[in-house]
XYZ file of C-alpha atoms in Angstrom:
425
model
C 0.231 0.078 0.154
C 1.546 3.215 -0.700
C 2.513 4.286 2.712
C 5.428 6.331 4.610
C 6.824 2.637 5.108
C 7.558 2.586 1.459
C 10.544 4.821 2.265
C 12.268 2.632 4.141
C 13.426 0.313 2.338
C 15.305 1.793 -0.653
C 14.986 1.566 -4.639
C 12.973 -1.567 -5.969
C 14.277 -4.326 -8.103
C 13.013 -4.076 -11.491
C 13.264 -6.561 -14.934
C 12.100 -4.338 -17.789
C 14.383 -2.883 -20.543
C 16.530 0.348 -19.089
C 15.204 2.513 -21.310
C 12.048 2.921 -19.178
C 13.315 2.062 -15.995
C 14.287 4.301 -13.038
C 18.122 4.966 -12.527
C 19.069 5.344 -8.621
C 21.937 6.560 -7.849
C 24.067 5.082 -5.188
C 23.467 7.909 -2.914
C 19.694 7.517 -3.085
C 20.080 3.679 -2.558
C 22.443 4.533 0.613
C 19.863 7.448 1.703
C 16.581 4.871 1.316
C 18.719 2.104 3.622
C 19.234 4.884 6.403
C 15.465 5.984 6.405
C 14.963 2.226 6.552
C 17.395 1.122 9.067
C 16.819 4.116 11.696
C 13.005 3.108 11.993
C 13.480 -0.429 11.731
C 16.134 -0.114 15.252
C 13.506 1.999 16.586
C 10.520 -0.184 15.916
C 12.009 -2.592 18.638
C 10.875 -0.260 21.340
C 7.222 -0.644 21.256
C 7.537 -4.092 21.737
C 9.416 -3.540 24.561
C 7.231 -1.084 26.245
C 4.086 -3.572 25.311
C 5.799 -6.086 27.575
C 6.335 -3.934 30.496
C 2.756 -2.613 30.355
C 1.452 -6.159 29.984
C 3.689 -7.620 32.782
C 1.881 -4.957 35.177
C -1.285 -6.240 34.107
C -2.058 -2.813 31.948
C -3.946 -3.544 28.854
C -3.217 -0.888 26.242
C -6.018 0.848 24.749
C -6.330 2.475 21.333
C -7.335 6.290 20.525
C -7.190 7.781 17.012
C -5.784 11.145 18.317
C -3.808 10.106 21.095
C -1.549 7.410 21.904
C -2.512 4.255 23.428
C -2.364 4.082 27.183
C -3.538 1.681 29.726
C -6.985 1.020 29.927
C -7.400 1.829 33.567
C -5.259 4.839 33.612
C -6.477 8.399 32.405
C -4.565 9.891 29.413
C -0.774 11.110 30.615
C -0.945 9.519 33.885
C 1.389 6.261 32.563
C 3.988 7.515 30.740
C 5.957 4.229 29.899
C 2.602 2.664 28.521
C 1.001 6.093 26.797
C 4.665 6.320 24.977
C 3.509 2.704 23.113
C 2.690 2.678 19.278
C 0.612 0.023 17.740
C 2.657 -0.945 14.893
C 2.410 1.315 12.065
C -1.222 2.482 12.720
C 0.186 5.944 14.136
C -1.693 8.939 15.373
C -3.701 10.376 12.279
C -2.779 13.846 13.699
C 0.501 13.144 13.806
C 1.044 11.987 10.494
C -0.749 14.944 9.072
C 1.658 16.811 11.108
C 4.489 15.036 9.520
C 3.513 15.884 5.917
C 2.844 19.410 6.704
C 6.551 19.889 8.216
C 7.914 18.108 5.081
C 5.975 19.989 2.802
C 6.444 23.683 4.399
C 3.643 25.575 6.348
C 1.691 26.721 3.561
C 0.315 23.092 2.626
C -0.409 22.734 -1.209
C -4.677 21.325 -0.815
C -4.268 17.581 -2.390
C -5.060 17.315 -6.066
C -8.335 14.848 -4.813
C -9.704 18.002 -2.651
C -11.428 18.456 -5.695
C -13.821 15.368 -5.535
C -14.988 16.905 -1.713
C -17.759 19.155 -2.854
C -19.296 16.134 -4.477
C -19.012 14.231 -1.243
C -22.479 15.496 -0.129
C -21.213 17.406 3.137
C -18.219 14.669 3.893
C -14.575 15.069 3.535
C -14.028 11.153 3.468
C -14.659 8.259 0.993
C -14.609 5.076 2.581
C -15.607 1.567 1.613
C -18.684 1.990 3.354
C -19.390 5.603 1.586
C -19.388 3.794 -1.921
C -22.381 4.063 -3.842
C -22.635 0.589 -4.652
C -21.527 -2.270 -2.267
C -20.529 -5.740 -2.590
C -23.520 -8.258 -1.005
C -22.614 -10.242 2.281
C -22.781 -13.309 0.306
C -19.892 -12.209 -2.190
C -17.779 -11.390 0.770
C -18.244 -14.562 2.271
C -17.767 -16.730 -0.296
C -14.574 -14.734 -0.643
C -13.514 -15.528 2.821
C -14.101 -18.997 2.467
C -11.132 -19.471 -0.014
C -8.892 -18.248 2.624
C -7.046 -20.756 4.933
C -5.478 -20.186 8.185
C -7.151 -17.132 9.352
C -5.952 -14.698 11.939
C -6.629 -11.268 13.214
C -4.987 -8.073 14.100
C -6.345 -5.086 15.728
C -10.116 -6.361 15.200
C -9.389 -7.145 11.607
C -9.355 -10.677 9.941
C -6.682 -11.925 7.564
C -6.190 -15.212 5.544
C -4.331 -16.866 3.305
C -4.222 -18.385 -0.312
C -1.546 -19.365 -2.482
C 0.005 -16.741 -4.687
C -0.498 -18.671 -7.648
C -4.475 -18.365 -6.967
C -4.505 -14.899 -5.384
C -4.993 -12.896 -8.822
C -8.403 -14.598 -9.292
C -9.566 -14.271 -5.819
C -8.674 -10.433 -5.988
C -10.540 -10.045 -8.820
C -13.795 -11.974 -8.208
C -13.757 -10.643 -4.822
C -13.474 -6.700 -5.464
C -15.890 -6.498 -8.917
C -18.942 -4.725 -8.141
C -21.291 -4.378 -11.209
C -22.582 -0.957 -11.298
C -19.394 0.546 -9.808
C -16.602 -1.531 -11.381
C -17.476 -1.011 -15.044
C -17.963 2.583 -14.365
C -13.809 3.072 -13.950
C -11.645 3.577 -16.986
C -10.668 0.433 -18.510
C -7.475 0.545 -18.080
C -7.397 0.870 -14.373
C -9.853 -2.276 -13.929
C -8.541 -5.599 -13.492
C -5.415 -6.815 -10.991
C -1.890 -5.361 -10.693
C 1.103 -6.740 -9.390
C 3.665 -4.235 -7.417
C 6.651 -5.820 -9.431
C 9.747 -4.670 -7.457
C 8.080 -2.947 -4.565
C 10.480 -3.062 -1.905
C 7.555 -3.892 0.603
C 5.963 -6.987 0.817
C 3.072 -5.749 -0.872
C 2.047 -7.855 -4.005
C -1.138 -7.467 -5.783
C -3.693 -4.762 -5.754
C -6.889 -3.609 -7.308
C -8.773 -0.674 -7.867
C -12.589 -1.941 -8.884
C -14.036 -1.300 -5.633
C -13.625 2.267 -6.216
C -15.658 5.448 -7.714
C -14.566 7.324 -10.521
C -15.354 10.990 -10.752
C -14.962 11.943 -14.339
C -15.345 15.732 -13.314
C -12.155 15.678 -11.655
C -10.685 13.058 -13.375
C -9.786 10.997 -9.789
C -10.512 7.676 -8.895
C -10.940 7.338 -5.013
C -9.515 3.907 -3.582
C -10.778 3.005 -0.358
C -8.744 0.991 1.824
C -11.266 -2.430 1.644
C -11.273 -6.092 1.908
C -9.582 -8.121 -0.671
C -8.316 -5.411 -2.674
C -4.864 -5.566 -1.661
C -2.486 -8.837 -0.989
C 0.948 -9.014 1.130
C 3.527 -11.673 1.071
C 5.880 -12.622 3.708
C 3.200 -12.761 6.582
C 3.281 -16.327 7.016
C 6.898 -16.488 6.566
C 6.752 -17.873 2.729
C 8.273 -14.737 0.799
C 8.459 -15.004 -3.132
C 11.557 -16.992 -4.538
C 12.980 -13.716 -5.781
C 11.975 -11.239 -3.236
C 13.485 -8.193 -3.315
C 16.326 -6.898 -0.936
C 16.875 -10.750 -0.128
C 13.473 -10.867 1.308
C 14.312 -8.886 4.208
C 10.762 -6.940 4.724
C 9.312 -10.467 4.173
C 10.304 -11.634 7.646
C 7.094 -11.956 9.797
C 7.894 -9.146 12.065
C 8.335 -6.502 9.766
C 5.527 -7.632 7.259
C 3.410 -7.790 10.359
C 3.951 -4.303 11.458
C 3.437 -2.746 7.772
C 0.345 -4.787 7.749
C -1.217 -2.882 10.978
C -1.096 0.308 9.027
C -4.375 -1.004 7.406
C -5.968 0.040 10.778
C -6.302 3.539 9.491
C -7.897 2.576 6.388
C -5.428 4.399 4.325
C -7.487 5.161 1.050
C -5.844 6.574 -2.119
C -6.444 8.994 -4.639
C -5.308 8.939 -8.116
C -5.921 12.490 -10.109
C -4.971 12.428 -13.873
C -3.891 15.206 -15.798
C -1.539 15.897 -18.586
C 1.872 14.161 -18.071
C 4.401 17.434 -17.266
C 7.578 15.726 -18.414
C 10.952 16.486 -17.085
C 14.385 15.286 -16.474
C 15.677 12.270 -14.727
C 19.522 13.796 -13.955
C 20.800 14.763 -11.717
C 17.648 15.001 -9.338
C 14.429 13.821 -10.736
C 11.355 15.570 -11.640
C 7.919 13.727 -11.051
C 6.594 13.165 -14.623
C 9.939 12.277 -15.982
C 9.073 8.917 -17.366
C 5.514 9.789 -19.057
C 5.532 11.744 -22.738
C 5.344 15.060 -21.638
C 2.071 16.700 -23.083
C 0.263 13.132 -23.174
C -2.982 12.253 -21.173
C -5.398 14.843 -22.205
C -8.667 13.430 -21.412
C -9.799 11.000 -22.220
C -5.913 9.799 -22.156
C -4.352 8.605 -18.955
C -0.943 8.722 -18.610
C -0.222 10.544 -15.530
C -1.486 10.677 -12.118
C -1.006 12.354 -8.555
C -1.518 9.916 -5.897
C -2.506 10.681 -2.793
C -2.673 8.788 0.605
C -5.542 9.760 2.983
C -5.965 8.637 6.554
C -9.513 7.111 6.818
C -10.468 8.559 3.199
C -9.842 12.176 4.163
C -9.528 13.498 0.796
C -9.031 17.337 2.149
C -5.628 16.218 3.714
C -2.637 13.663 3.062
C -0.684 11.874 5.522
C 2.675 11.696 3.922
C 5.658 13.987 3.000
C 6.424 11.934 -0.170
C 5.393 12.327 -3.778
C 3.621 9.437 -5.233
C 2.617 9.206 -8.999
C 1.374 6.596 -11.809
C 3.330 7.348 -14.754
C 2.800 5.589 -18.537
C 5.997 5.107 -19.651
C 6.496 6.918 -22.966
C 8.284 4.007 -24.313
C 7.432 0.432 -22.865
C 4.918 -2.288 -23.301
C 1.037 -2.053 -22.800
C -0.204 -2.691 -19.055
C 2.794 -1.314 -17.448
C 3.021 1.571 -15.319
C 5.664 2.964 -13.123
C 4.613 4.083 -9.616
C 7.044 6.938 -8.433
C 8.353 7.438 -5.207
C 10.121 10.877 -4.707
C 11.389 12.182 -1.617
C 11.273 16.347 -1.779
C 14.024 18.271 -0.999
C 12.574 21.619 -0.597
C 9.478 22.546 1.154
C 8.603 25.007 -1.504
C 8.440 22.245 -4.065
C 5.413 19.659 -3.178
C 5.400 18.420 -6.790
C 9.158 17.728 -7.503
C 9.335 19.949 -10.025
C 12.375 21.372 -9.010
C 13.778 18.096 -8.458
C 13.689 15.019 -5.847
C 15.653 11.995 -4.784
C 13.920 8.823 -6.247
C 13.607 5.665 -3.948
C 11.291 3.076 -3.828
C 9.797 3.473 -7.515
C 8.359 0.150 -9.176
C 6.708 -1.299 -11.871
C 2.754 -1.414 -11.515
C 2.133 -3.812 -14.088
C -1.427 -5.095 -14.984
C -1.447 -9.067 -15.062
C -5.540 -9.406 -15.089
C -7.290 -7.349 -17.332
C -11.242 -6.034 -16.911
C -12.599 -8.893 -17.656
C -10.285 -11.004 -15.220
C -8.151 -12.664 -18.405
C -4.564 -13.093 -17.888
C -2.624 -9.742 -19.416
C 0.998 -11.270 -21.034
C 3.860 -11.597 -20.375
C 3.118 -10.072 -16.943
C 0.769 -12.538 -15.778
C 3.520 -15.689 -16.905
C 6.218 -13.445 -15.157
C 4.428 -12.802 -11.881
C 3.529 -16.576 -11.630
C 7.147 -17.482 -11.960
C 8.083 -14.931 -9.601
C 5.535 -15.890 -6.926
C 6.762 -19.555 -6.681
C 5.029 -21.473 -3.827
C 4.570 -18.153 -1.567
C 1.201 -17.438 -0.208
C -0.312 -14.259 0.302
C -2.377 -12.762 2.962
C -5.500 -10.783 2.092
C -7.736 -8.633 4.653
C -10.819 -10.174 4.774
C -13.237 -8.182 7.293
C -13.749 -6.983 10.907
C -13.815 -9.520 14.027
C -16.816 -7.262 15.637
C -19.911 -6.492 13.905
C -20.202 -2.972 16.248
C -17.165 -1.586 14.703
C -18.594 -1.999 11.205
C -21.320 -0.183 12.219
C -19.420 2.326 14.117
C -17.394 3.011 10.649
C -20.816 2.971 8.755
C -22.447 6.088 11.705
C -18.597 7.830 10.792
C -17.747 7.098 14.310
C -14.349 6.415 13.123
C -12.223 7.216 16.575
C -14.856 4.961 18.260
C -14.451 2.022 15.886
C -10.810 2.061 15.707
C -10.846 2.427 19.095
C -12.996 -0.667 19.770
C -11.322 -2.685 17.207
C -7.783 -2.427 19.109
C -9.277 -2.776 22.472
C -11.250 -5.989 21.600
C -7.925 -7.246 20.047
C -5.763 -6.344 22.782
C -7.995 -7.845 25.229
C -7.746 -11.066 23.641
C -4.001 -10.775 23.086
C -2.393 -8.556 25.894
C 1.047 -9.888 25.074
C 0.912 -9.098 21.602
C 4.056 -6.663 20.180
C 1.501 -4.733 18.857
C -0.646 -3.949 22.219
């Protein structure tokens, strides 16, 4: 999922012709490794604090706007336990603040903010807000295809063979009356080839297309994302020796789902740009291409709990159609800003974490070659994990009533009461 954690693992492996590939410098790779290493070391601390809280009989609580605290302690009384962070399910306010610091005081409104006036008074668009919903029967049939079900933070996950995963993702996210309104090139199942994180598959079918704003809003929803490494079975050619596919870092990244980090893709003309010495966003697509209805360049926003009025990360993300390259191939650009006054990376940014975004099933669920066969060779015998729903129907009801903080709180509270020694509690 395009989250802040992506910056931790550096530039991605790629297997396509060099003429359409990013060329990260040695310095970029070194910086990416440092960005990954420091948080990884610091990431051990929450688990240590969790053990201390549990040993004193304090079950951590969870709030959206505060750090989790002991259930029997008022906010601020137990400093050790209140310092605990639930994996990467960070504070909504603190993440937004980080983005504002990275981008400067005068934060540019997200491109997707143009959609807000179309939401009937809301600023958020989550799966429960979509105009057409999947049936419970569809979701239940999909869930039955998963094995070894587990839970984290009030959410259910299950596993399926990576070779069967593309068809599952397609079938479980196709919604008649909704998916068929999305531009055809964005339907189907995409492989995040070379993503340095253990994110493998993504669909954008259970989403809403706003033609006036040329924006696709992709809420975080069951079965739209497939992770590898959660059960200790990384793909045979996992990037960076499979470091991110070990269970603990993979589960930490998985925990970011709790914030329902939705995505938005706002398409516009490709701005073009240079690749050296510092890259400009839009350097891979053909300058001037992408006039409606053509799609060649999109600004990607990441929105905690689907809030389209603000973004939660300071990095710049794009989706770019290479000027020269095979069909059904995109590049998912990841750029680190150097200047607060350059939110769109037009003066130059450091590229780290860009990867290939390859469509392996088309809008009819048919294999797209050569990417489908390439994916099958890559995935080997690895299993993928999918989020299949919630463990408590009360949490679902709260989300549908837009009681986001209460729902987030209740999901984690129930989980930590059942698993007080979990490293995420």
